CSV table of N, CA, C and O and ligand atoms in Angstrom, one decimal:
chain,number,residue,atom,x,y,z
A,1,MET,N,-31.6,68.2,13.0
A,1,MET,CA,-32.5,66.4,13.7
A,1,MET,C,-34.2,66.8,13.3
A,1,MET,O,-34.4,68.3,13.2
A,2,PRO,N,-34.9,65.6,12.3
A,2,PRO,CA,-35.8,66.1,12.1
A,2,PRO,C,-37.2,66.9,13.7
A,2,PRO,O,-36.8,66.0,14.6
A,3,ILE,N,-38.0,66.9,13.2
A,3,ILE,CA,-39.2,66.7,14.1
A,3,ILE,C,-40.7,65.9,13.8
A,3,ILE,O,-40.6,65.2,12.5
A,4,TYR,N,-40.0,65.5,14.7
A,4,TYR,CA,-41.2,64.2,15.3
A,4,TYR,C,-42.8,64.6,16.3
A,4,TYR,O,-42.8,65.1,17.3
A,5,GLU,N,-44.0,63.8,15.6
A,5,GLU,CA,-45.1,64.1,16.4
A,5,GLU,C,-45.5,63.2,17.0
A,5,GLU,O,-45.7,62.0,16.3
A,6,TYR,N,-45.7,63.3,18.1
A,6,TYR,CA,-46.5,62.2,18.9
A,6,TYR,C,-48.0,62.9,19.6
A,6,TYR,O,-48.2,63.8,19.8
A,7,ARG,N,-48.4,61.8,19.9
A,7,ARG,CA,-50.0,61.8,20.6
A,7,ARG,C,-49.7,60.6,22.0
A,7,ARG,O,-49.3,59.3,21.6
A,8,CYS,N,-50.6,61.2,22.3
A,8,CYS,CA,-50.4,61.0,23.9
A,8,CYS,C,-51.6,60.2,24.1
A,8,CYS,O,-52.9,60.6,23.7
A,9,GLU,N,-51.3,59.4,25.0
A,9,GLU,CA,-52.4,57.9,24.7
A,9,GLU,C,-53.5,58.1,25.8
A,9,GLU,O,-54.6,56.9,26.4
A,10,SER,N,-52.9,59.0,26.8
A,10,SER,CA,-53.1,58.8,28.4
A,10,SER,C,-54.2,60.1,28.1
A,10,SER,O,-55.7,60.1,28.5
A,11,CYS,N,-54.0,61.7,27.1
A,11,CYS,CA,-55.3,62.2,27.7
A,11,CYS,C,-55.1,62.4,25.7
A,11,CYS,O,-56.1,64.0,25.4
A,12,ALA,N,-54.8,62.2,24.5
A,12,ALA,CA,-55.0,62.4,23.5
A,12,ALA,C,-54.2,64.3,23.0
A,12,ALA,O,-54.1,64.3,22.4
A,13,GLU,N,-52.7,64.8,24.1
A,13,GLU,CA,-52.4,65.4,23.1
A,13,GLU,C,-51.9,64.7,22.3
A,13,GLU,O,-50.5,64.1,21.8
A,14,LYS,N,-51.5,66.5,21.8
A,14,LYS,CA,-50.5,66.2,20.2
A,14,LYS,C,-49.7,66.7,20.7
A,14,LYS,O,-49.4,68.4,21.5
A,15,PHE,N,-47.9,66.4,20.5
A,15,PHE,CA,-47.3,67.6,20.5
A,15,PHE,C,-46.2,66.5,19.6
A,15,PHE,O,-46.0,66.2,19.6
A,16,GLU,N,-45.5,67.5,19.3
A,16,GLU,CA,-43.8,67.3,18.9
A,16,GLU,C,-42.1,67.5,19.5
A,16,GLU,O,-42.5,68.3,19.9
A,17,VAL,N,-41.8,66.7,18.8
A,17,VAL,CA,-40.2,66.6,19.7
A,17,VAL,C,-39.7,66.8,18.8
A,17,VAL,O,-39.2,65.9,17.3
A,18,LEU,N,-38.0,67.3,18.9
A,18,LEU,CA,-36.5,67.7,17.9
A,18,LEU,C,-36.0,66.8,18.7
A,18,LEU,O,-35.3,65.9,19.4
A,19,THR,N,-35.9,65.8,17.8
A,19,THR,CA,-34.9,64.7,18.2
A,19,THR,C,-34.8,63.0,17.3
A,19,THR,O,-35.1,64.0,16.3
A,20,ARG,N,-33.4,62.7,17.3
A,20,ARG,CA,-32.3,62.1,16.6
A,20,ARG,C,-33.7,60.9,16.2
A,20,ARG,O,-34.8,60.1,16.8
A,21,PHE,N,-33.4,60.4,14.9
A,21,PHE,CA,-33.8,59.4,14.1
A,21,PHE,C,-34.3,58.2,15.0
A,21,PHE,O,-35.4,56.9,15.3
A,22,ALA,N,-33.0,57.5,15.8
A,22,ALA,CA,-32.9,56.5,17.1
A,22,ALA,C,-33.8,56.4,18.2
A,22,ALA,O,-34.4,55.8,18.4
A,23,GLU,N,-33.9,57.9,17.8
A,23,GLU,CA,-34.9,58.0,19.5
A,23,GLU,C,-36.3,58.2,19.5
A,23,GLU,O,-37.0,58.2,19.9
A,24,ARG,N,-36.6,58.3,17.7
A,24,ARG,CA,-37.9,58.0,16.9
A,24,ARG,C,-39.1,57.8,18.5
A,24,ARG,O,-39.1,57.8,18.7
A,25,ASP,N,-38.4,56.2,18.2
A,25,ASP,CA,-39.9,54.8,18.5
A,25,ASP,C,-39.7,54.9,20.2
A,25,ASP,O,-40.1,54.5,20.6
A,26,SER,N,-38.6,56.1,21.0
A,26,SER,CA,-38.8,55.9,22.3
A,26,SER,C,-40.0,56.8,23.3
A,26,SER,O,-39.7,57.2,22.2
A,27,ALA,N,-40.5,56.4,23.7
A,27,ALA,CA,-41.7,57.4,24.7
A,27,ALA,C,-40.7,58.1,25.1
A,27,ALA,O,-40.4,58.6,25.4
A,28,GLN,N,-41.7,59.6,24.1
A,28,GLN,CA,-41.8,60.8,25.2
A,28,GLN,C,-42.7,61.1,26.3
A,28,GLN,O,-43.9,60.8,26.3
A,29,VAL,N,-41.8,61.7,26.7
A,29,VAL,CA,-42.9,62.4,28.0
A,29,VAL,C,-43.7,63.3,27.6
A,29,VAL,O,-43.7,64.7,26.7
A,30,CYS,N,-45.5,62.8,28.6
A,30,CYS,CA,-46.4,64.1,27.1
A,30,CYS,C,-46.8,65.6,28.5
A,30,CYS,O,-46.5,65.4,29.3
A,31,PRO,N,-46.0,66.6,27.8
A,31,PRO,CA,-46.6,68.0,28.6
A,31,PRO,C,-47.6,68.0,28.9
A,31,PRO,O,-47.3,69.2,29.8
A,32,ALA,N,-48.7,67.8,28.4
A,32,ALA,CA,-50.1,68.2,29.0
A,32,ALA,C,-50.2,67.1,30.3
A,32,ALA,O,-50.0,67.8,32.2
A,33,CYS,N,-49.8,66.2,30.2
A,33,CYS,CA,-50.0,64.8,31.6
A,33,CYS,C,-48.8,63.9,32.5
A,33,CYS,O,-49.0,63.6,33.4
A,34,GLU,N,-48.0,64.5,31.4
A,34,GLU,CA,-46.7,63.5,32.1
A,34,GLU,C,-46.9,61.8,31.8
A,34,GLU,O,-46.2,61.8,32.6
A,35,SER,N,-47.6,62.1,31.3
A,35,SER,CA,-47.7,60.6,30.4
A,35,SER,C,-46.2,59.6,29.3
A,35,SER,O,-46.0,60.4,28.6
A,36,THR,N,-46.4,58.3,30.0
A,36,THR,CA,-45.8,58.5,29.0
A,36,THR,C,-46.0,57.0,28.1
A,36,THR,O,-44.7,56.6,27.3
A,37,LYS,N,-47.5,57.1,28.4
A,37,LYS,CA,-47.7,56.7,27.1
A,37,LYS,C,-48.1,57.2,25.8
A,37,LYS,O,-49.0,58.0,26.1
A,38,THR,N,-46.3,58.2,25.3
A,38,THR,CA,-46.8,58.9,23.7
A,38,THR,C,-46.7,57.1,22.7
A,38,THR,O,-45.3,56.8,22.5
A,39,ARG,N,-47.2,57.9,21.4
A,39,ARG,CA,-46.6,56.9,19.7
A,39,ARG,C,-46.6,57.9,19.5
A,39,ARG,O,-47.1,59.0,19.3
A,40,VAL,N,-45.0,58.1,18.8
A,40,VAL,CA,-45.1,58.3,18.0
A,40,VAL,C,-45.9,58.7,16.5
A,40,VAL,O,-46.8,56.8,15.7
A,41,LEU,N,-45.9,59.6,15.2
A,41,LEU,CA,-47.5,59.6,14.6
A,41,LEU,C,-46.1,60.1,13.8
A,41,LEU,O,-45.4,60.7,14.2
A,42,VAL,N,-46.2,59.0,12.0
A,42,VAL,CA,-45.8,59.6,11.5
A,42,VAL,C,-46.4,60.2,10.4
A,42,VAL,O,-47.0,60.1,9.6
A,43,SER,N,-45.4,61.7,10.6
A,43,SER,CA,-46.4,62.3,9.4
A,43,SER,C,-46.0,63.3,8.2
A,43,SER,O,-44.2,63.1,8.1
A,44,SER,N,-46.3,63.7,6.8
A,44,SER,CA,-45.9,63.6,5.5
A,44,SER,C,-45.1,65.0,6.1
A,44,SER,O,-44.1,66.0,5.5
A,45,PHE,N,-45.8,66.0,7.0
A,45,PHE,CA,-44.4,67.6,7.3
A,45,PHE,C,-43.7,66.9,7.9
A,45,PHE,O,-42.1,67.5,7.2
A,46,ALA,N,-43.1,65.5,8.3
A,46,ALA,CA,-41.5,65.8,9.2
A,46,ALA,C,-41.1,65.4,8.1
A,46,ALA,O,-39.9,64.9,8.1
A,47,PHE,N,-40.9,64.8,7.7
A,47,PHE,CA,-40.7,63.4,6.0
A,47,PHE,C,-40.3,65.2,5.0
A,47,PHE,O,-38.6,65.2,4.6
A,48,ALA,N,-40.8,65.8,4.8
A,48,ALA,CA,-40.5,67.5,4.8
A,48,ALA,C,-39.8,67.9,4.6
A,48,ALA,O,-38.5,68.3,4.5
A,49,GLY,N,-40.3,68.1,6.0
A,49,GLY,CA,-38.8,68.6,7.2
A,49,GLY,C,-37.6,68.4,7.0
A,49,GLY,O,-36.6,68.8,7.8
A,50,ALA,N,-37.3,67.3,6.8
A,50,ALA,CA,-36.2,66.3,6.8
A,50,ALA,C,-35.3,66.2,5.2
A,50,ALA,O,-33.7,66.6,5.8
A,51,GLY,N,-36.2,67.3,4.1
A,51,GLY,CA,-35.2,67.3,3.6
A,51,GLY,C,-34.5,66.5,2.4
A,51,GLY,O,-32.9,66.1,2.2
A,52,ASP,N,-35.5,64.9,3.2
A,52,ASP,CA,-34.9,64.0,2.3
A,52,ASP,C,-36.1,64.3,0.7
A,52,ASP,O,-36.3,63.5,0.4
A,53,THR,N,-35.0,64.6,-0.1
A,53,THR,CA,-35.8,64.6,-1.9
A,53,THR,C,-35.4,63.4,-1.8
A,53,THR,O,-36.0,62.9,-3.5
A,54,SER,N,-34.6,62.4,-2.0
A,54,SER,CA,-34.5,60.9,-3.0
A,54,SER,C,-36.0,60.3,-2.9
A,54,SER,O,-36.2,59.9,-3.6
A,55,THR,N,-36.5,60.1,-1.9
A,55,THR,CA,-38.1,59.6,-1.4
A,55,THR,C,-38.9,60.4,-2.1
A,55,THR,O,-39.4,59.1,-3.3
A,56,SER,N,-38.3,61.7,-2.6
A,56,SER,CA,-39.9,62.6,-3.3
A,56,SER,C,-39.9,62.2,-4.3
A,56,SER,O,-40.3,61.9,-5.9
A,57,ASP,N,-38.3,62.4,-4.8
A,57,ASP,CA,-38.3,62.0,-6.4
A,57,ASP,C,-38.3,60.7,-7.1
A,57,ASP,O,-38.9,60.8,-8.2
A,58,PHE,N,-38.1,59.7,-5.9
A,58,PHE,CA,-38.4,58.4,-6.2
A,58,PHE,C,-40.2,58.3,-7.3
A,58,PHE,O,-40.6,57.5,-7.5
A,59,THR,N,-40.7,58.6,-5.8
A,59,THR,CA,-42.7,58.9,-6.0
A,59,THR,C,-43.3,59.3,-6.8
A,59,THR,O,-44.0,59.3,-8.1
A,60,SER,N,-42.4,60.8,-7.5
A,60,SER,CA,-42.7,61.3,-9.0
A,60,SER,C,-42.5,61.1,-10.5
A,60,SER,O,-43.3,60.8,-10.9
A,61,GLU,N,-41.4,59.8,-10.0
A,61,GLU,CA,-40.8,59.2,-11.3
A,61,GLU,C,-41.8,58.3,-11.5
A,61,GLU,O,-42.4,58.0,-12.5
A,62,ALA,N,-41.9,57.2,-10.2
A,62,ALA,CA,-42.5,56.5,-9.9
A,62,ALA,C,-44.3,56.7,-10.9
A,62,ALA,O,-44.8,55.6,-11.7
A,63,GLY,N,-45.3,57.6,-10.6
A,63,GLY,CA,-46.2,58.2,-10.5
A,63,GLY,C,-46.7,58.7,-11.9
A,63,GLY,O,-48.5,59.0,-12.2
A,64,GLY,N,-45.4,58.5,-12.7
A,64,GLY,CA,-45.5,60.3,-13.3
A,64,GLY,C,-46.4,60.2,-15.1
A,64,GLY,O,-47.0,60.7,-15.5
A,65,GLY,N,-46.2,58.8,-14.7
A,65,GLY,CA,-45.7,57.5,-16.1
A,65,GLY,C,-47.8,57.6,-16.3
A,65,GLY,O,-48.2,58.2,-17.6
A,66,GLY,N,-48.4,56.8,-15.4
A,66,GLY,CA,-49.1,56.2,-16.0
A,66,GLY,C,-49.3,54.2,-16.4
A,66,GLY,O,-48.3,55.3,-17.0
A,67,GLY,N,-49.5,53.7,-16.0
A,67,GLY,CA,-49.6,52.4,-16.8
A,67,GLY,C,-48.6,52.7,-17.1
A,67,GLY,O,-47.2,51.9,-15.5
A,68,CYS,N,-47.8,50.8,-17.3
A,68,CYS,CA,-46.9,49.9,-16.8
A,68,CYS,C,-45.7,50.7,-17.8
A,68,CYS,O,-44.1,51.2,-16.9
A,69,CYS,N,-45.7,51.1,-18.7
A,69,CYS,CA,-44.5,52.4,-19.3
A,69,CYS,C,-44.7,53.1,-19.6
A,69,CYS,O,-43.7,54.2,-20.5
A,70,GLY,N,-45.9,54.0,-19.1
A,70,GLY,CA,-46.1,55.3,-20.0
A,70,GLY,C,-47.3,55.2,-21.4
A,70,GLY,O,-46.4,56.6,-22.0
A,71,GLY,N,-47.8,54.0,-22.0
A,71,GLY,CA,-47.1,54.0,-22.9
A,71,GLY,C,-46.9,53.6,-24.5
A,71,GLY,O,-47.7,54.3,-25.1
A,72,ALA,N,-45.9,53.3,-24.8
A,72,ALA,CA,-44.8,52.8,-25.4
A,72,ALA,C,-45.0,51.4,-25.8
A,72,ALA,O,-44.6,51.5,-26.4
A,73,CYS,N,-45.4,50.4,-24.9
A,73,CYS,CA,-46.0,49.3,-25.1
A,73,CYS,C,-47.7,49.2,-26.0
A,73,CYS,O,-48.2,48.2,-26.7
A,74,GLY,N,-48.7,50.3,-26.0
A,74,GLY,CA,-49.8,50.4,-26.4
A,74,GLY,C,-50.1,49.4,-25.4
A,74,GLY,O,-51.8,49.9,-25.4
A,75,SER,N,-50.6,49.1,-24.6
A,75,SER,CA,-51.3,47.9,-24.0
A,75,SER,C,-51.9,49.2,-22.2
A,75,SER,O,-52.8,49.3,-21.8
A,76,CYS,N,-51.2,50.6,-22.7
A,76,CYS,CA,-51.3,50.8,-21.4
A,76,CYS,C,-51.6,51.9,-21.9
A,76,CYS,O,-51.4,53.0,-20.5
A,77,GLY,N,-51.6,52.6,-23.2
A,77,GLY,CA,-52.1,53.9,-23.6
A,77,GLY,C,-53.8,53.8,-23.2
A,77,GLY,O,-54.7,53.4,-22.6
A,78,SER,N,-54.0,55.2,-24.3
A,78,SER,CA,-56.3,55.0,-24.4
A,78,SER,C,-56.4,53.9,-25.3
A,78,SER,O,-56.3,53.5,-26.9
A,79,SER,N,-56.4,52.4,-24.7
A,79,SER,CA,-57.5,51.6,-25.4
A,79,SER,C,-58.8,51.7,-25.9
A,79,SER,O,-59.4,51.9,-24.9
A,80,PRO,N,-59.2,51.2,-26.6
A,80,PRO,CA,-60.3,51.2,-27.0
A,80,PRO,C,-61.5,50.3,-26.4
A,80,PRO,O,-62.5,50.3,-26.5
A,81,ASN,N,-61.4,49.4,-26.3
A,81,ASN,CA,-61.5,48.8,-25.3
A,81,ASN,C,-62.0,49.2,-23.9
A,81,ASN,O,-62.8,49.0,-22.7
B,1,ZN,ZN1,-50.8,63.0,28.4
């Protein structure tokens, strides 16, 4: 199960909860003030810890070339303009 980070809107406390994805958007009880006015924070730490490597592979491939095709078309490489 992934760890999600929540922030309490009553006392601004941040805390982490180990919960199911389906329960992610459910309100968690703040450990500091026991308020249920909490919101989940989407953090990169939570995604990295989830072991989902397919998304990171996709972003590294898409951002690795630079330009539209990585320089093969001539318009996205080093232009004299
Ligand atoms: Zn609180």
